[in-house]
Short mmCIF file of C-alpha atoms and ligand atoms in Angstrom, two decimals:
data_model
loop_
_atom_site.label_atom_id
_atom_site.label_comp_id
_atom_site.label_asym_id
_atom_site.label_seq_id
_atom_site.Cartn_x
_atom_site.Cartn_y
_atom_site.Cartn_z
CA MET A 1 180.40 -63.65 -224.72
CA PHE A 2 183.43 -65.83 -225.35
CA ASP A 3 182.91 -69.57 -225.70
CA PHE A 4 185.24 -70.85 -222.98
CA SER A 5 185.06 -74.49 -224.13
CA LEU A 6 185.92 -73.54 -227.69
CA MET A 7 188.92 -71.54 -226.49
CA GLN A 8 190.07 -74.43 -224.32
CA SER A 9 189.86 -76.78 -227.27
CA LEU A 10 191.74 -74.35 -229.54
CA LEU A 11 194.44 -73.68 -226.94
CA PRO A 12 194.77 -76.85 -224.87
CA GLY A 13 196.66 -76.38 -221.64
CA VAL A 14 196.79 -72.58 -221.89
CA PRO A 15 195.57 -70.81 -218.71
CA LEU A 16 192.68 -68.56 -219.83
CA ARG A 17 190.73 -65.63 -218.44
CA LEU A 18 187.92 -64.58 -220.76
CA LEU A 19 185.99 -61.47 -219.84
CA GLU A 20 182.96 -59.72 -221.25
CA SER A 21 184.29 -56.34 -220.12
CA THR A 22 187.29 -55.09 -218.18
CA GLY A 23 189.39 -51.98 -217.64
CA SER A 24 192.46 -53.14 -219.55
CA THR A 25 193.54 -56.70 -220.31
CA ASN A 26 197.15 -55.50 -219.98
CA SER A 27 196.42 -54.45 -216.40
CA ASP A 28 194.69 -57.77 -215.71
CA ALA A 29 197.58 -59.76 -217.19
CA ARG A 30 200.07 -57.71 -215.19
CA VAL A 31 198.31 -58.55 -211.92
CA TRP A 32 198.10 -62.21 -212.98
CA LEU A 33 201.80 -62.28 -213.87
CA LEU A 34 202.69 -60.84 -210.44
CA ASP A 35 200.45 -63.53 -208.96
CA GLY A 36 202.44 -66.29 -210.70
CA ALA A 37 200.71 -66.76 -214.08
CA ALA A 38 202.54 -69.20 -216.35
CA HIS A 39 204.22 -68.28 -219.63
CA GLY A 40 201.56 -68.06 -222.33
CA SER A 41 198.62 -67.33 -220.02
CA LEU A 42 195.97 -65.37 -221.88
CA VAL A 43 193.46 -62.71 -220.87
CA ALA A 44 190.90 -61.70 -223.48
CA ALA A 45 187.99 -59.30 -223.32
CA ALA A 46 185.16 -58.27 -225.62
CA ARG A 47 185.32 -54.65 -224.38
CA GLN A 48 187.69 -52.47 -222.37
CA LYS A 49 186.77 -49.35 -220.45
CA THR A 50 190.29 -47.98 -220.14
CA GLY A 51 192.22 -49.66 -222.96
CA ARG A 52 195.60 -48.03 -223.36
CA GLY A 53 198.08 -47.60 -226.17
CA ARG A 54 201.63 -46.38 -226.58
CA MET A 55 202.72 -42.96 -225.37
CA GLY A 56 199.92 -42.85 -222.78
CA ARG A 57 197.20 -42.71 -225.43
CA ALA A 58 193.79 -44.31 -224.97
CA PHE A 59 192.88 -47.27 -227.19
CA ASP A 60 189.28 -47.32 -228.33
CA SER A 61 187.96 -50.71 -227.17
CA ALA A 62 184.32 -50.96 -228.15
CA GLU A 63 182.35 -54.17 -228.70
CA GLY A 64 183.30 -55.85 -231.97
CA GLY A 65 187.04 -55.79 -231.34
CA LEU A 66 189.31 -58.36 -229.75
CA TYR A 67 191.35 -57.19 -226.77
CA MET A 68 193.89 -59.70 -225.54
CA SER A 69 197.06 -59.85 -223.45
CA LEU A 70 199.58 -62.65 -223.08
CA VAL A 71 201.81 -63.23 -220.09
CA LEU A 72 205.29 -63.83 -221.49
CA ARG A 73 208.00 -65.05 -219.13
CA SER A 74 210.57 -63.56 -221.47
CA ASP A 75 213.40 -61.12 -221.11
CA LEU A 76 213.39 -60.13 -224.77
CA PRO A 77 213.37 -56.33 -225.19
CA ALA A 78 210.02 -54.64 -225.86
CA GLY A 79 211.06 -53.75 -229.41
CA VAL A 80 211.73 -57.39 -230.27
CA LEU A 81 208.44 -58.54 -228.75
CA THR A 82 206.43 -55.74 -230.35
CA THR A 83 207.74 -56.54 -233.82
CA LEU A 84 207.25 -60.26 -233.16
CA CYS A 85 203.61 -59.70 -232.16
CA ALA A 86 203.05 -57.61 -235.30
CA VAL A 87 204.30 -60.46 -237.49
CA ALA A 88 202.21 -62.95 -235.49
CA VAL A 89 198.99 -60.93 -235.87
CA ARG A 90 199.65 -60.42 -239.58
CA ARG A 91 200.18 -64.15 -240.10
CA ALA A 92 197.12 -65.08 -238.02
CA VAL A 93 194.81 -62.62 -239.79
CA PHE A 94 196.02 -63.72 -243.21
CA SER A 95 195.64 -67.42 -242.42
CA LEU A 96 192.07 -66.96 -241.13
CA THR A 97 190.77 -64.32 -243.55
CA GLY A 98 193.13 -63.98 -246.52
CA ILE A 99 193.41 -60.26 -245.70
CA PRO A 100 197.02 -58.99 -246.04
CA LEU A 101 197.82 -56.29 -243.48
CA ASP A 102 200.63 -53.74 -243.66
CA ILE A 103 202.85 -53.01 -240.69
CA LYS A 104 203.45 -49.40 -239.74
CA TRP A 105 206.51 -49.15 -237.52
CA VAL A 106 206.48 -50.02 -234.81
CA ASN A 107 203.26 -51.43 -233.46
CA ASP A 108 200.43 -50.79 -235.89
CA LEU A 109 198.83 -53.02 -238.48
CA GLN A 110 196.94 -51.28 -241.23
CA ARG A 111 194.54 -52.08 -244.01
CA ASN A 112 194.35 -49.58 -246.87
CA GLY A 113 196.14 -47.00 -244.73
CA LYS A 114 193.84 -47.34 -241.73
CA LYS A 115 194.77 -48.88 -238.39
CA VAL A 116 193.15 -52.22 -237.63
CA CYS A 117 195.44 -53.38 -234.83
CA GLY A 118 197.66 -51.89 -232.13
CA ILE A 119 200.20 -53.65 -229.93
CA LEU A 120 201.48 -52.64 -226.50
CA CYS A 121 204.22 -54.67 -224.78
CA GLU A 122 204.87 -53.71 -221.17
CA GLY A 123 207.60 -55.05 -218.91
CA VAL A 124 206.58 -56.15 -215.41
CA TRP A 125 209.24 -55.44 -212.82
CA GLN A 126 209.73 -56.25 -209.16
CA GLY A 127 212.27 -53.67 -208.06
CA ASP A 128 214.98 -53.97 -210.69
CA VAL A 129 214.13 -57.58 -211.60
CA LEU A 130 212.20 -58.12 -214.81
CA LEU A 131 209.54 -60.76 -214.08
CA GLY A 132 208.17 -60.89 -217.58
CA VAL A 133 206.30 -58.95 -220.23
CA VAL A 134 202.64 -58.43 -220.96
CA ALA A 135 201.97 -58.41 -224.71
CA GLY A 136 198.70 -56.60 -225.41
CA ILE A 137 196.93 -56.69 -228.75
CA GLY A 138 193.83 -54.83 -229.83
CA LEU A 139 192.35 -56.04 -233.13
CA ASN A 140 189.44 -54.24 -234.76
CA VAL A 141 187.40 -57.16 -236.03
CA ARG A 142 183.82 -56.09 -236.73
CA GLN A 143 183.15 -52.62 -235.36
CA ARG A 144 180.72 -50.84 -237.68
CA GLU A 145 181.85 -47.38 -236.66
CA PHE A 146 184.45 -45.49 -234.68
CA PRO A 147 184.32 -42.25 -232.68
CA PRO A 148 184.52 -39.15 -234.95
CA GLU A 149 188.20 -38.51 -234.17
CA LEU A 150 189.14 -42.02 -235.34
CA GLN A 151 186.91 -42.34 -238.40
CA GLU A 152 189.61 -41.25 -240.84
CA ILE A 153 192.40 -43.33 -239.31
CA ALA A 154 190.89 -46.55 -237.93
CA ALA A 155 189.05 -49.42 -239.57
CA SER A 156 187.90 -52.91 -238.77
CA LEU A 157 188.46 -56.08 -240.77
CA TYR A 158 184.71 -56.46 -241.32
CA PRO A 159 183.15 -52.96 -241.26
CA ASP A 160 179.69 -54.34 -242.11
CA GLY A 161 179.73 -56.08 -238.70
CA GLN A 162 179.55 -59.59 -240.21
CA ALA A 163 182.75 -61.48 -239.40
CA PRO A 164 182.99 -65.04 -240.72
CA VAL A 165 185.70 -65.77 -238.13
CA SER A 166 185.00 -65.73 -234.38
CA LEU A 167 186.96 -63.73 -231.80
CA GLU A 168 187.97 -67.06 -230.25
CA ARG A 169 189.62 -68.20 -233.49
CA PHE A 170 191.45 -64.89 -233.91
CA ALA A 171 192.69 -65.03 -230.31
CA ALA A 172 193.83 -68.64 -230.61
CA ALA A 173 195.61 -68.11 -233.95
CA ILE A 174 197.42 -65.01 -232.65
CA HIS A 175 198.44 -66.84 -229.48
CA GLN A 176 199.74 -69.82 -231.48
CA GLN A 177 201.74 -67.59 -233.83
CA ILE A 178 203.33 -65.64 -230.97
CA MET A 179 204.33 -68.81 -229.14
CA ALA A 180 205.73 -70.33 -232.36
CA LEU A 181 207.79 -67.24 -233.23
CA LEU A 182 209.23 -66.65 -229.74
CA PRO A 183 211.89 -69.38 -229.70
CA GLN A 184 213.29 -68.14 -233.02
CA ALA A 185 213.39 -64.41 -232.16
CA PRO A 186 214.69 -62.20 -233.71
CA ALA A 187 214.33 -64.24 -236.92
CA HIS A 188 210.89 -62.66 -237.45
CA ILE A 189 212.52 -59.32 -238.29
CA ALA A 190 213.06 -60.35 -241.91
CA GLU A 191 209.31 -60.88 -242.34
CA TYR A 192 208.60 -57.67 -240.41
CA ARG A 193 210.77 -55.66 -242.81
CA GLN A 194 208.98 -57.08 -245.82
CA ALA A 195 205.58 -56.03 -244.51
CA CYS A 196 206.70 -52.67 -243.05
CA ILE A 197 205.29 -49.84 -245.17
CA THR A 198 207.27 -47.22 -243.20
CA LEU A 199 210.50 -48.28 -244.92
CA GLY A 200 211.58 -46.11 -247.83
CA LYS A 201 209.23 -43.30 -246.73
CA PRO A 202 209.94 -39.82 -245.37
CA VAL A 203 209.29 -39.68 -241.61
CA SER A 204 209.46 -37.04 -238.93
CA TRP A 205 209.77 -37.18 -235.15
CA GLU A 206 209.96 -34.81 -232.22
CA ARG A 207 212.62 -34.74 -229.56
CA ALA A 208 213.38 -32.26 -226.82
CA ASP A 209 215.71 -30.46 -229.25
CA GLY A 210 213.03 -30.10 -231.92
CA ARG A 211 211.56 -31.77 -234.99
CA HIS A 212 213.66 -34.07 -237.16
CA THR A 213 213.10 -35.56 -240.58
CA GLY A 214 214.64 -38.34 -242.65
CA ILE A 215 213.96 -41.40 -244.78
CA ALA A 216 213.21 -44.65 -242.94
CA ARG A 217 215.69 -47.22 -244.25
CA ASP A 218 215.62 -50.33 -242.06
CA VAL A 219 214.45 -52.02 -238.88
CA ASP A 220 217.28 -53.62 -236.91
CA VAL A 221 217.07 -56.84 -234.88
CA SER A 222 216.11 -54.91 -231.74
CA GLY A 223 213.10 -53.43 -233.54
CA ALA A 224 214.69 -49.97 -233.79
CA LEU A 225 213.97 -47.88 -236.88
CA ILE A 226 217.05 -46.76 -238.82
CA ILE A 227 216.51 -43.41 -240.47
CA ASP A 228 218.80 -41.69 -242.96
CA THR A 229 219.04 -37.98 -242.17
CA SER A 230 221.16 -35.15 -243.54
CA ASP A 231 223.44 -35.68 -240.51
CA GLY A 232 223.81 -39.42 -241.12
CA PRO A 233 221.89 -42.48 -239.91
CA VAL A 234 219.82 -42.25 -236.73
CA SER A 235 218.42 -45.18 -234.75
CA ILE A 236 215.11 -44.77 -232.95
CA ALA A 237 214.15 -47.40 -230.41
CA ALA A 238 210.61 -48.64 -230.16
CA GLY A 239 208.80 -46.70 -227.47
CA GLU A 240 211.22 -43.81 -227.55
CA VAL A 241 209.32 -41.39 -229.77
CA SER A 242 206.34 -41.32 -232.08
CA VAL A 243 207.47 -41.44 -235.69
CA ARG A 244 205.11 -39.96 -238.22
CA SER A 245 205.02 -40.73 -241.92
CA GLN A 246 205.09 -37.25 -243.42
CA GLY A 247 201.76 -35.98 -244.62
CA THR A 248 199.76 -38.57 -242.68
CA PRO A 249 197.98 -38.15 -239.36
CA ARG A 250 199.54 -39.52 -236.17
CA ILE A 251 197.91 -42.73 -234.99
C1 BTN B 301 198.66 -48.68 -229.61
O1 BTN B 301 197.99 -48.65 -230.64
O2 BTN B 301 199.32 -47.70 -229.23
C2 BTN B 301 198.68 -49.93 -228.81
C3 BTN B 301 197.29 -50.40 -228.48
C4 BTN B 301 197.26 -51.66 -227.64
C5 BTN B 301 195.86 -52.01 -227.23
C6 BTN B 301 195.78 -53.34 -226.55
S1 BTN B 301 194.10 -53.87 -226.37
C7 BTN B 301 194.60 -55.14 -225.30
C8 BTN B 301 195.66 -54.55 -224.40
N1 BTN B 301 195.06 -53.86 -223.27
C9 BTN B 301 195.31 -52.56 -223.29
O3 BTN B 301 194.93 -51.74 -222.45
N2 BTN B 301 196.07 -52.25 -224.36
C10 BTN B 301 196.37 -53.42 -225.16
#
């Protein structure tokens, strides 16, 4: 159970919805945004039944993780916000735990090659008017185990189940970092590049016309991955395709 008073004291003035269990905090935040939620409003849950990730994948959301979504009254593109959230989570985790995470383009944070955090930014539209964005973050904090299909590719920060830092403190630190980085966007891209382990590596991706390969060279200010291929540089926007580091499983 979240400590509501603690969260209020860590994030004064921030509208909060703290849930023991929900379907998806991104869905909850979307409904709240449509209902008028202010910029920075936060939904957090200790479990999700239908947590979702990019490309229509499910996001395992068992007890022990932190599942949170921010309402952002922002018109920044999803790629900018996704990369910004990745930098924010990395900063927050390092400041609270001293654990340095790697960023795998575009929306994953990893520790020793295993995913500990996923980010899903979703625009909320009314007709063709963008009302805002929901920035969803799933952080594996102290799960002791994962379903068999995830055991090789996912990890938590504290796999023995003993986390010295509460979910409230992680949520508050991540929220503060996101709100601090937003006014300077896309300045965070320089820090993103430094932490992005995809750069310099061979990658492959699928499009309707088949499988492509190249070497990831850069991330531009929109969050797109620039890949050198035998036909010249290619730019892949966040959300467009799933890019796979060659020889590693897709996560
Ligand atoms: C991914 O890894 O593809 C993105 C995962 C994003 C998961 C978070 S958990 C909180 C929020 N609610 C959801 O349903 N998804 C995001």
